[in-house]
Short mmCIF file of C-alpha atoms and ligand atoms in Angstrom, two decimals:
data_model
loop_
_atom_site.label_atom_id
_atom_site.label_comp_id
_atom_site.label_asym_id
_atom_site.label_seq_id
_atom_site.Cartn_x
_atom_site.Cartn_y
_atom_site.Cartn_z
CA UNK A 1 -18.35 -12.17 -19.86
CA UNK A 2 -17.58 -9.92 -23.00
CA UNK A 3 -14.29 -9.71 -24.20
CA UNK A 4 -12.79 -6.47 -25.54
CA UNK A 5 -11.75 -6.66 -29.19
CA UNK A 6 -7.77 -6.29 -29.53
CA UNK A 7 -5.67 -4.69 -32.31
CA UNK A 8 -1.91 -4.92 -32.48
CA UNK A 9 0.10 -2.33 -34.19
CA UNK A 10 3.85 -1.55 -34.66
CA UNK A 11 5.27 2.10 -34.94
CA UNK A 12 8.71 3.51 -35.02
CA UNK A 13 8.81 6.55 -32.62
CA UNK A 14 11.50 9.31 -31.88
CA UNK A 15 13.84 8.49 -29.17
CA UNK A 16 14.78 11.19 -26.73
CA UNK A 17 18.45 11.67 -25.05
CA UNK A 18 18.51 9.33 -22.06
CA UNK A 19 18.14 10.55 -18.47
CA UNK A 20 19.32 9.24 -15.11
CA UNK A 21 15.80 9.40 -13.61
CA UNK A 22 12.28 9.73 -15.31
CA UNK A 23 9.40 10.83 -12.89
CA UNK A 24 6.00 10.21 -13.74
CA UNK A 25 3.49 12.66 -12.35
CA UNK A 26 4.22 16.16 -10.87
CA UNK A 27 2.14 16.09 -7.83
CA UNK A 28 3.47 16.44 -4.36
CA UNK A 29 5.45 13.24 -4.58
CA UNK A 30 6.86 13.49 -8.04
CA UNK A 31 7.80 17.15 -7.49
CA UNK A 32 9.86 16.28 -4.56
CA UNK A 33 11.36 13.25 -6.04
CA UNK A 34 12.68 15.15 -9.12
CA UNK A 35 13.81 18.17 -7.30
CA UNK A 36 15.67 16.25 -4.78
CA UNK A 37 17.17 13.75 -7.25
CA UNK A 38 18.31 16.79 -9.71
CA UNK A 39 19.89 18.46 -6.55
CA UNK A 40 21.77 15.22 -6.07
CA UNK A 41 23.08 15.77 -9.58
CA UNK A 42 20.89 13.38 -11.60
CA UNK A 43 19.56 14.31 -14.89
CA UNK A 44 16.01 14.12 -14.26
CA UNK A 45 12.97 14.43 -16.35
CA UNK A 46 9.51 15.26 -14.77
CA UNK A 47 6.60 14.19 -16.93
CA UNK A 48 3.37 15.64 -15.88
CA UNK A 49 -0.10 15.18 -17.39
CA UNK A 50 -1.55 18.66 -16.81
CA UNK A 51 0.20 22.25 -17.21
CA UNK A 52 1.43 22.57 -13.67
CA UNK A 53 2.95 20.89 -10.54
CA UNK A 54 1.39 20.21 -7.20
CA UNK A 55 -1.03 17.55 -8.26
CA UNK A 56 -4.15 17.47 -6.20
CA UNK A 57 -3.07 20.65 -4.11
CA UNK A 58 -3.26 22.83 -7.48
CA UNK A 59 -5.19 21.18 -10.18
CA UNK A 60 -7.18 19.43 -7.82
CA UNK A 61 -8.00 22.69 -5.69
CA UNK A 62 -7.34 20.54 -2.65
CA UNK A 63 -5.70 23.60 -1.04
CA UNK A 64 -4.67 22.42 2.54
CA UNK A 65 -1.66 20.27 3.53
CA UNK A 66 -2.59 17.66 6.21
CA UNK A 67 -0.84 18.10 9.53
CA UNK A 68 2.73 18.79 9.64
CA UNK A 69 3.24 18.27 13.52
CA UNK A 70 2.06 15.93 16.29
CA UNK A 71 0.73 18.76 18.37
CA UNK A 72 4.21 19.39 20.16
CA UNK A 73 6.76 19.22 17.50
CA UNK A 74 7.41 19.59 13.74
CA UNK A 75 7.27 16.26 12.05
CA UNK A 76 8.20 17.25 8.64
CA UNK A 77 11.85 18.26 7.76
CA UNK A 78 13.79 18.35 4.50
CA UNK A 79 12.03 19.27 1.21
CA UNK A 80 8.63 19.66 3.01
CA UNK A 81 9.93 22.18 5.30
CA UNK A 82 11.80 24.01 3.06
CA UNK A 83 8.59 24.20 1.11
CA UNK A 84 6.47 25.43 4.12
CA UNK A 85 9.28 27.93 4.88
CA UNK A 86 9.25 29.31 1.41
CA UNK A 87 5.55 29.44 1.40
CA UNK A 88 5.60 31.20 4.68
CA UNK A 89 7.77 34.00 3.29
CA UNK A 90 5.90 34.28 0.12
CA UNK A 91 2.64 34.73 1.95
CA UNK A 92 1.24 31.52 0.31
CA UNK A 93 -0.83 30.46 3.16
CA UNK A 94 -4.33 31.52 4.24
CA UNK A 95 -4.36 34.76 6.16
CA UNK A 96 -5.36 33.01 9.44
CA UNK A 97 -2.39 30.63 9.51
CA UNK A 98 0.04 31.47 12.23
CA UNK A 99 3.41 29.54 13.15
CA UNK A 100 1.45 27.60 15.93
CA UNK A 101 -0.65 25.99 13.06
CA UNK A 102 2.76 24.41 11.56
CA UNK A 103 4.63 23.32 14.73
CA UNK A 104 1.87 22.91 17.76
CA UNK A 105 -1.44 22.00 16.81
CA UNK A 106 -2.75 18.70 16.75
CA UNK A 107 -4.60 17.41 13.52
CA UNK A 108 -4.29 21.08 12.14
CA UNK A 109 -4.76 21.16 8.29
CA UNK A 110 -2.73 24.25 6.64
CA UNK A 111 -4.61 26.07 4.16
CA UNK A 112 -2.97 27.70 1.17
CA UNK A 113 -3.14 29.57 -2.24
CA UNK A 114 -2.81 27.06 -5.04
CA UNK A 115 -1.56 29.58 -7.35
CA UNK A 116 1.23 30.63 -5.04
CA UNK A 117 2.12 26.80 -4.61
CA UNK A 118 2.17 26.29 -8.34
CA UNK A 119 4.85 29.05 -8.92
CA UNK A 120 6.90 28.13 -5.98
CA UNK A 121 7.20 24.60 -7.33
CA UNK A 122 8.12 25.81 -10.72
CA UNK A 123 11.03 27.80 -9.15
CA UNK A 124 12.16 24.79 -7.18
CA UNK A 125 12.21 22.44 -10.28
CA UNK A 126 13.78 24.96 -12.62
CA UNK A 127 16.52 25.99 -10.12
CA UNK A 128 17.36 22.38 -9.30
CA UNK A 129 17.60 21.83 -13.15
CA UNK A 130 14.59 19.36 -13.60
CA UNK A 131 13.54 19.15 -16.98
CA UNK A 132 9.82 19.74 -17.28
CA UNK A 133 7.42 18.07 -19.73
CA UNK A 134 4.02 19.29 -19.19
CA UNK A 135 1.00 18.08 -21.05
CA UNK A 136 2.58 14.63 -21.33
CA UNK A 137 1.46 11.28 -20.16
CA UNK A 138 3.38 8.09 -19.52
CA UNK A 139 1.33 5.62 -21.59
CA UNK A 140 3.66 2.42 -22.11
CA UNK A 141 6.91 0.89 -20.91
CA UNK A 142 9.70 -1.40 -22.08
CA UNK A 143 11.33 -3.72 -20.03
CA UNK A 144 14.68 -5.32 -20.29
CA UNK A 145 14.56 -8.36 -17.99
CA UNK A 146 13.14 -7.32 -14.56
CA UNK A 147 14.59 -3.83 -15.12
CA UNK A 148 12.63 -0.90 -16.58
CA UNK A 149 14.44 0.21 -19.67
CA UNK A 150 12.20 2.90 -20.92
CA UNK A 151 8.93 4.80 -21.08
CA UNK A 152 6.63 5.90 -24.01
CA UNK A 153 5.21 9.53 -23.60
CA UNK A 154 2.16 10.86 -25.32
CA UNK A 155 1.70 14.44 -26.10
CA UNK A 156 1.07 17.06 -28.69
CA UNK A 157 4.08 16.24 -30.41
CA UNK A 158 2.94 12.14 -30.69
CA UNK A 159 4.80 9.37 -29.04
CA UNK A 160 8.31 9.51 -27.84
CA UNK A 161 10.55 6.66 -26.18
CA UNK A 162 12.73 7.78 -23.08
CA UNK A 163 15.29 5.65 -21.70
CA UNK A 164 16.64 6.00 -18.12
CA UNK A 165 18.57 4.37 -15.22
CA UNK A 166 15.87 4.78 -12.82
CA UNK A 167 11.99 5.53 -12.64
CA UNK A 168 9.73 6.90 -9.93
CA UNK A 169 5.88 6.36 -10.22
CA UNK A 170 4.29 9.35 -8.69
CA UNK A 171 0.88 9.29 -10.62
CA UNK A 172 -1.33 8.48 -7.76
CA UNK A 173 -2.74 5.86 -9.67
CA UNK A 174 0.40 3.49 -9.82
CA UNK A 175 0.16 3.92 -13.66
CA UNK A 176 3.81 3.45 -14.42
CA UNK A 177 4.18 0.58 -11.76
CA UNK A 178 1.20 -1.25 -13.55
CA UNK A 179 2.50 -0.97 -16.89
CA UNK A 180 5.80 -2.23 -15.55
CA UNK A 181 4.05 -5.44 -14.63
CA UNK A 182 4.37 -4.67 -10.80
CA UNK A 183 1.74 -6.42 -8.63
CA UNK A 184 -0.89 -3.94 -7.61
CA UNK A 185 -4.08 -3.73 -5.57
CA UNK A 186 -7.06 -2.16 -7.31
CA UNK A 187 -9.01 -0.41 -4.47
CA UNK A 188 -12.54 -0.63 -6.10
CA UNK A 189 -15.35 -2.54 -4.35
CA UNK A 190 -13.07 -5.03 -3.01
CA UNK A 191 -12.97 -4.08 0.48
CA UNK A 192 -15.17 -2.62 3.03
CA UNK A 193 -14.01 0.62 2.81
CA UNK A 194 -13.78 2.53 -0.70
CA UNK A 195 -13.07 6.15 -0.38
CA UNK A 196 -15.26 8.30 -2.47
CA UNK A 197 -13.96 10.83 -4.78
CA UNK A 198 -14.74 14.76 -4.62
CA UNK A 199 -14.67 17.59 -7.10
CA UNK A 200 -13.21 20.52 -5.31
CA UNK A 201 -14.09 24.10 -6.13
CA UNK A 202 -12.95 27.75 -5.78
CA UNK A 203 -15.28 30.28 -4.19
CA UNK A 204 -15.24 34.22 -4.16
CA UNK A 205 -17.25 36.72 -2.34
CA UNK A 206 -17.16 35.14 1.24
CA UNK A 207 -17.39 37.37 4.16
CA UNK A 208 -14.67 35.92 6.49
CA UNK A 209 -15.00 39.38 8.18
CA UNK A 210 -18.63 38.22 9.19
CA UNK A 211 -18.89 38.53 13.18
CA UNK A 212 -19.62 34.77 13.31
CA UNK A 213 -15.97 33.95 12.24
CA UNK A 214 -14.34 36.18 15.13
CA UNK A 215 -10.99 37.46 14.36
CA UNK A 216 -8.83 34.05 14.04
CA UNK A 217 -8.90 30.38 13.11
CA UNK A 218 -10.81 29.56 16.26
CA UNK A 219 -13.63 31.38 15.07
CA UNK A 220 -13.61 29.58 11.68
CA UNK A 221 -13.48 26.25 13.34
CA UNK A 222 -16.52 27.19 15.41
CA UNK A 223 -18.60 28.07 12.45
CA UNK A 224 -17.31 24.86 10.46
CA UNK A 225 -18.04 22.66 13.60
CA UNK A 226 -21.71 24.26 13.74
CA UNK A 227 -21.92 23.68 10.00
CA UNK A 228 -21.47 19.80 10.10
CA UNK A 229 -23.31 19.38 13.37
CA UNK A 230 -26.35 21.53 12.98
CA UNK A 231 -26.54 23.39 9.44
CA UNK A 232 -25.91 20.47 7.34
CA UNK A 233 -28.40 18.09 9.06
CA UNK A 234 -31.05 20.86 8.69
CA UNK A 235 -30.52 21.40 5.03
CA UNK A 236 -30.63 17.62 4.54
CA UNK A 237 -34.03 17.52 6.66
CA UNK A 238 -35.26 20.62 4.36
CA UNK A 239 -34.72 18.28 1.32
CA UNK A 240 -31.89 20.65 -0.09
CA UNK A 241 -29.70 17.77 -1.43
CA UNK A 242 -29.74 15.18 -4.01
CA UNK A 243 -28.14 12.74 -1.73
CA UNK A 244 -28.40 12.97 2.19
CA UNK A 245 -24.62 12.93 2.69
CA UNK A 246 -23.87 13.71 6.50
CA UNK A 247 -20.16 14.39 5.90
CA UNK A 248 -18.27 17.02 4.28
CA UNK A 249 -14.87 18.62 5.05
CA UNK A 250 -16.16 22.10 4.13
CA UNK A 251 -14.37 25.32 3.22
CA UNK A 252 -10.73 26.29 3.57
CA UNK A 253 -9.99 30.10 4.06
CA UNK A 254 -7.32 30.85 1.56
CA UNK A 255 -7.64 34.76 1.21
CA UNK A 256 -9.52 37.37 2.54
CA UNK A 257 -12.48 36.93 0.35
CA UNK A 258 -11.82 33.40 -1.17
CA UNK A 259 -12.34 29.85 -0.18
CA UNK A 260 -11.87 26.60 -1.61
CA UNK A 261 -14.52 23.86 -1.11
CA UNK A 262 -13.83 20.30 -0.32
CA UNK A 263 -17.51 19.20 -0.58
CA UNK A 264 -19.94 16.60 -2.36
CA UNK A 265 -18.79 12.91 -2.56
CA UNK A 266 -19.05 10.99 -5.98
CA UNK A 267 -19.78 7.45 -4.37
CA UNK A 268 -18.61 4.34 -6.14
CA UNK A 269 -16.50 6.14 -8.78
CA UNK A 270 -14.01 3.92 -10.46
CA UNK A 271 -11.01 6.15 -10.97
CA UNK A 272 -9.70 3.66 -13.37
CA UNK A 273 -12.39 3.96 -15.80
CA UNK A 274 -12.54 6.98 -18.01
CA UNK A 275 -16.36 6.51 -18.46
CA UNK A 276 -16.70 6.67 -14.78
CA UNK A 277 -14.43 9.58 -14.44
CA UNK A 278 -16.29 11.40 -17.14
CA UNK A 279 -19.77 10.79 -15.61
CA UNK A 280 -18.15 11.86 -11.95
CA UNK A 281 -17.08 14.99 -13.36
CA UNK A 282 -20.64 16.03 -14.68
CA UNK A 283 -22.05 14.70 -11.37
CA UNK A 284 -19.35 16.57 -9.38
CA UNK A 285 -20.29 19.89 -11.23
CA UNK A 286 -23.87 19.57 -10.31
CA UNK A 287 -23.15 18.77 -6.52
CA UNK A 288 -20.59 21.81 -6.36
CA UNK A 289 -23.66 24.23 -7.25
CA UNK A 290 -25.90 22.40 -4.53
CA UNK A 291 -23.13 22.90 -1.99
CA UNK A 292 -22.78 26.49 -3.17
CA UNK A 293 -26.50 27.13 -2.55
CA UNK A 294 -26.51 25.39 0.70
CA UNK A 295 -23.70 27.53 1.86
CA UNK A 296 -25.34 30.61 0.78
CA UNK A 297 -28.73 29.83 2.42
CA UNK A 298 -27.71 28.38 5.66
CA UNK A 299 -24.01 29.51 6.76
CA UNK A 300 -23.06 32.84 8.11
CA UNK A 301 -20.82 35.23 5.87
CA UNK A 302 -21.81 33.17 2.82
CA UNK A 303 -24.72 35.05 1.25
CA UNK A 304 -22.57 36.48 -1.54
CA UNK A 305 -20.62 33.46 -2.41
CA UNK A 306 -19.73 32.78 -5.94
CA UNK A 307 -18.61 29.61 -7.62
CA UNK A 308 -15.51 30.80 -9.48
CA UNK A 309 -14.41 27.35 -10.85
CA UNK A 310 -14.59 23.74 -10.24
CA UNK A 311 -11.13 21.73 -10.58
CA UNK A 312 -10.34 20.52 -14.04
CA UNK A 313 -9.52 16.99 -12.44
CA UNK A 314 -11.53 14.63 -10.20
CA UNK A 315 -10.30 14.63 -6.63
CA UNK A 316 -9.54 10.82 -6.33
CA UNK A 317 -8.56 9.63 -2.68
CA UNK A 318 -7.69 6.23 -3.65
CA UNK A 319 -7.49 3.80 -6.70
CA UNK A 320 -4.54 1.53 -7.30
CA UNK A 321 -1.69 1.05 -4.84
CA UNK A 322 1.29 -1.14 -5.41
CA UNK A 323 2.06 -4.61 -3.36
CA UNK A 324 5.25 -3.39 -1.86
CA UNK A 325 7.98 -5.19 -0.18
CA UNK A 326 6.25 -4.12 2.89
CA UNK A 327 2.33 -3.14 3.56
CA UNK A 328 1.96 -0.73 6.39
CA UNK A 329 -1.09 -1.83 8.33
CA UNK A 330 -3.41 -0.46 10.91
CA UNK A 331 -1.91 -2.41 13.79
CA UNK A 332 1.48 -0.71 12.86
CA UNK A 333 -0.18 2.50 13.00
CA UNK A 334 -2.27 2.17 16.31
CA UNK A 335 1.13 0.77 17.78
CA UNK A 336 2.65 4.14 16.62
CA UNK A 337 5.39 1.63 15.07
CA UNK A 338 8.77 3.08 14.44
CA UNK A 339 10.84 1.30 11.82
CA UNK A 340 14.83 1.28 11.24
CA UNK A 341 14.39 2.18 7.65
CA UNK A 342 11.69 4.96 8.08
CA UNK A 343 12.09 7.85 5.76
CA UNK A 344 9.58 9.94 7.52
CA UNK A 345 7.08 10.00 10.46
CA UNK A 346 3.52 11.12 10.37
CA UNK A 347 0.41 12.13 12.44
CA UNK A 348 -3.00 12.11 10.92
CA UNK A 349 -6.03 10.26 11.77
CA UNK A 350 -6.95 7.56 9.52
CA UNK A 351 -9.46 9.76 7.25
CA UNK A 352 -11.34 7.07 5.25
CA UNK A 353 -14.37 8.87 3.99
CA UNK A 354 -17.73 7.33 4.48
CA UNK A 355 -18.33 4.77 1.54
CA UNK A 356 -21.99 5.69 1.02
CA UNK A 357 -24.55 8.08 2.46
CA UNK A 358 -25.66 5.76 5.29
CA UNK A 359 -25.65 6.87 8.99
CA UNK A 360 -23.76 3.85 10.03
CA UNK A 361 -20.89 4.65 7.62
CA UNK A 362 -20.71 8.26 8.92
CA UNK A 363 -20.71 6.65 12.37
CA UNK A 364 -17.88 4.32 11.48
CA UNK A 365 -15.87 7.28 9.98
CA UNK A 366 -16.34 9.52 13.22
CA UNK A 367 -15.48 6.79 15.54
CA UNK A 368 -12.31 5.99 13.66
CA UNK A 369 -11.24 9.70 12.86
CA UNK A 370 -11.82 10.68 16.73
CA UNK A 371 -11.18 7.39 18.37
CA UNK A 372 -8.55 4.74 18.21
CA UNK A 373 -7.18 5.61 14.59
CA UNK A 374 -6.23 9.09 16.02
CA UNK A 375 -2.43 8.99 17.18
CA UNK A 376 -3.10 11.84 19.63
CA UNK A 377 -0.62 14.41 20.70
CA UNK A 378 3.16 13.54 20.60
CA UNK A 379 2.43 10.28 18.79
CA UNK A 380 3.55 9.33 15.34
CA UNK A 381 3.93 6.32 13.01
CA UNK A 382 7.09 5.61 10.83
CA UNK A 383 6.71 5.37 7.08
CA UNK A 384 9.25 2.77 6.04
CA UNK A 385 11.25 2.83 2.61
CA UNK A 386 9.80 -0.45 2.00
CA UNK A 387 6.34 0.64 1.34
CA UNK A 388 7.80 2.57 -1.77
CA UNK A 389 9.35 -0.37 -3.48
CA UNK A 390 7.27 -2.59 -5.75
CA UNK A 391 8.01 -6.22 -4.84
CA UNK A 392 11.23 -7.19 -6.47
CA UNK A 393 11.72 -3.86 -8.35
CA UNK A 394 15.27 -3.11 -9.60
CA UNK A 395 15.32 0.37 -10.73
CA UNK A 396 11.50 1.66 -10.06
CA UNK A 397 10.24 3.24 -6.87
CA UNK A 398 6.66 4.69 -6.09
CA UNK A 399 5.84 7.76 -4.01
CA UNK A 400 2.64 9.27 -2.66
CA UNK A 401 -0.91 7.88 -3.00
CA UNK A 402 0.10 4.73 -4.67
CA UNK A 403 2.60 3.47 -1.89
CA UNK A 404 1.76 0.00 -0.20
CA UNK A 405 -0.60 0.22 2.84
CA UNK A 406 -3.85 -0.89 3.99
CA UNK A 407 -6.74 1.05 3.28
CA UNK A 408 -7.22 2.68 6.93
CA UNK A 409 -3.52 3.67 6.97
CA UNK A 410 -3.64 5.00 3.42
CA UNK A 411 -6.46 7.29 4.77
CA UNK A 412 -3.77 8.88 6.91
CA UNK A 413 -0.65 8.96 4.91
CA UNK A 414 -2.08 9.70 1.56
CA UNK A 415 -1.86 13.46 2.71
CA UNK A 416 0.39 15.96 0.61
CA UNK A 417 2.84 16.46 3.43
CA UNK A 418 3.68 12.79 3.55
CA UNK A 419 3.62 12.60 0.01
CA UNK A 420 6.38 15.29 -0.33
CA UNK A 421 8.53 13.25 2.19
CA UNK A 422 8.17 10.12 0.35
CA UNK A 423 9.02 11.83 -2.90
CA UNK A 424 12.19 13.11 -1.32
CA UNK A 425 12.74 9.64 0.00
CA UNK A 426 12.66 7.93 -3.56
CA UNK A 427 14.40 10.71 -5.37
CA UNK A 428 17.31 10.15 -2.96
CA UNK A 429 17.22 6.25 -2.93
CA UNK A 430 17.36 6.81 -7.03
CA UNK A 431 20.55 8.54 -6.64
CA UNK A 432 22.04 6.04 -4.07
CA UNK A 433 21.04 3.20 -6.31
CA UNK A 434 22.62 4.87 -9.43
CA UNK A 435 25.81 5.71 -7.78
CA UNK A 436 26.10 2.35 -5.90
CA UNK A 437 24.48 -0.20 -8.26
CA UNK A 438 22.25 -1.15 -5.41
CA UNK A 439 18.85 -2.24 -6.81
CA UNK A 440 15.50 -0.70 -5.22
CA UNK A 441 14.62 -4.04 -3.64
CA UNK A 442 18.01 -4.26 -1.92
CA UNK A 443 19.05 -0.76 -1.22
CA UNK A 444 21.33 0.06 1.88
CA UNK A 445 18.54 1.70 3.85
CA UNK A 446 21.03 2.86 6.65
CA UNK A 447 22.87 4.77 4.08
CA UNK A 448 19.61 6.32 2.73
CA UNK A 449 18.51 7.20 6.07
CA UNK A 450 21.68 9.02 6.77
CA UNK A 451 21.57 10.94 3.60
CA UNK A 452 18.00 12.03 4.16
CA UNK A 453 18.99 13.10 7.83
CA UNK A 454 21.66 15.31 6.47
CA UNK A 455 19.36 16.73 4.17
CA UNK A 456 16.96 17.88 7.19
CA UNK A 457 14.63 15.07 7.50
CA UNK A 458 13.28 14.44 11.01
CA UNK A 459 13.86 10.68 11.57
CA UNK A 460 13.93 9.90 15.23
CA UNK A 461 14.50 5.95 15.00
CA UNK A 462 17.25 4.97 17.46
CA UNK A 463 18.33 1.85 15.37
CA UNK A 464 19.10 1.81 11.77
CA UNK A 465 19.54 -1.28 9.67
CA UNK A 466 21.25 -1.94 6.27
CA UNK A 467 18.11 -3.88 5.44
CA UNK A 468 14.53 -2.72 4.63
CA UNK A 469 11.65 -3.80 6.66
CA UNK A 470 9.76 -6.78 4.96
CA UNK A 471 6.40 -8.38 5.60
C1 FAD B 501 -10.88 15.52 -2.29
C2 FAD B 501 -9.62 15.31 -1.84
C3 FAD B 501 -9.35 16.19 -0.53
C4 FAD B 501 -8.13 15.82 0.11
N1 FAD B 501 -7.80 16.59 1.23
C5 FAD B 501 -6.52 16.59 1.63
C6 FAD B 501 -6.21 17.46 2.47
O1 FAD B 501 -7.03 18.31 3.15
N2 FAD B 501 -4.77 17.74 2.88
C7 FAD B 501 -3.91 16.70 2.31
O2 FAD B 501 -2.56 17.07 2.75
N3 FAD B 501 -4.31 15.88 1.50
C8 FAD B 501 -5.61 15.82 1.01
N4 FAD B 501 -5.77 14.88 0.27
C9 FAD B 501 -4.89 14.00 -0.36
C10 FAD B 501 -3.83 14.34 -1.14
O3 FAD B 501 -4.30 15.73 -2.03
C11 FAD B 501 -3.31 13.44 -2.35
O4 FAD B 501 -3.33 12.12 -1.61
C12 FAD B 501 -2.01 13.78 -2.57
O5 FAD B 501 -1.88 14.76 -3.46
C13 FAD B 501 -1.10 12.54 -3.39
O6 FAD B 501 -0.14 13.18 -3.96
P1 FAD B 501 0.62 12.53 -5.14
O7 FAD B 501 1.65 12.99 -5.55
O8 FAD B 501 0.63 10.93 -4.80
O9 FAD B 501 -0.57 12.40 -6.30
P2 FAD B 501 -1.27 13.67 -6.81
O10 FAD B 501 -1.50 14.74 -5.94
O11 FAD B 501 -2.71 13.08 -7.55
O12 FAD B 501 -0.49 13.98 -8.12
C14 FAD B 501 -0.22 12.86 -9.12
C15 FAD B 501 0.09 13.71 -10.38
O13 FAD B 501 0.40 12.77 -11.51
C16 FAD B 501 -0.04 13.14 -12.57
N5 FAD B 501 -0.25 12.08 -13.52
C17 FAD B 501 -1.28 11.02 -13.52
N6 FAD B 501 -1.00 10.17 -14.25
C18 FAD B 501 -0.04 10.34 -15.04
C19 FAD B 501 0.70 9.85 -16.12
N7 FAD B 501 0.39 8.67 -16.44
N8 FAD B 501 1.71 10.58 -16.73
C20 FAD B 501 1.95 11.74 -16.19
N9 FAD B 501 1.61 12.30 -15.24
C21 FAD B 501 0.46 11.60 -14.58
C22 FAD B 501 -1.33 13.87 -12.45
O14 FAD B 501 -1.87 14.81 -13.41
C23 FAD B 501 -0.97 14.54 -10.98
O15 FAD B 501 -0.49 16.02 -11.34
C24 FAD B 501 -7.22 14.89 -0.56
C25 FAD B 501 -7.36 14.31 -1.58
C26 FAD B 501 -8.56 14.47 -2.41
C27 FAD B 501 -8.82 13.69 -3.68
#
């Protein structure tokens, strides 16, 4: 085994005025956390590595929200519902989206225009008084006993130290939690299911008015299903692709002539290695061209498609998750378990993509997705507060992709809609913690649930508890 050489150095760096809350990462989870905390009166800094909010939904061109209903009723409330309402008013959804999409369709993804989402989230953050620090990364931490005292930011100005009373890790990769010494699970070849990454892209010149698509979303579904079942296997048999990948989510209609494309798995990518990420971006851009050509040659309405852009960031489905006070597991999911301390409920099949190009993996995916790991109409699983708390954490929470669940459940609740709800919960928890002195790992969860309900969250549990759910 080779050891990496090390070098120690000391620097004096400028110190910013302190905040109540620092949120690392401005994706769905971090934006909701920061906005909701600021609305509750916290002086909040939101640190984001790119130049916009929205994370995968904007920078990553993953332009569709995972389901927001259980096929009978809307499951999302609070911040996420407010976001949907605002997007509806501002015509930010794909043109085929109808109200039924939002509240009465089982497993219905909701396509949107990423540029609209960016601006709406900017408005929410600015109006709430969140201080935005784009092009900045959290790169180090300083602890004071078992509390996080401050973070070191890196940006064009150099390094800065920022102190706060509370911190949220919404980096997707649990970057802040790992720096703070929280126990984490690195999801690389250590389990039977390692979700591959995908570099998504933006396409123009799409003929959604081709008769094959009919006049509404059902026509689009029909072509999508035919593409997966018939046209993609045909192209594989014709030797069109570099890798024989039988599964791709495909295109989202986000405008009358535009689409985003979620296609091309980059297998065995290590999202915590910059070398692997770099190689993955190069390969992902090649794959995007292959899928463009496939659509042009095989799929109705696509002859004039143009690749306008690939995303500037890799679409990472899973990397590092915290070991939380509780881990939400597949049996909880299949039993549609409800928790006294749940901060959201959700319904989306476990969407753990095939981990390689084998037929067996594709069949495993289909069996899970359409079989026992699909909660069905009217079902939902609770997302307990305790999966957002690194074990023993005093003033640190996580939200979004890096929460504590097993690989299968993660494949469900990593969705953007769930991430926004987790973000609202931890922003609210941070405010409660600061005002009461309760640490993250011993927060009064009854009070938290009551506050979230007052803020519009849909939390149908009948029994509440002052104590969080623990393993
Ligand atoms: C290819 C693909 C397709 C998907 N399809 C769907 C779908 O159809 N529907 C759906 O709902 N979900 C989908 N998902 C899942 C979903 O997009 C993510 O799980 C979700 O965005 C997670 O939200 P998040 O806020 O935790 O993380 P992210 O959206 O990843 O946001 C994290 C943010 O943190 C920033 N950041 C990272 N490190 C640092 C740091 N050290 N300092 C400061 N900032 C940092 C990043 O720049 C980023 O903006 C998909 C994911 C992928 C990859």
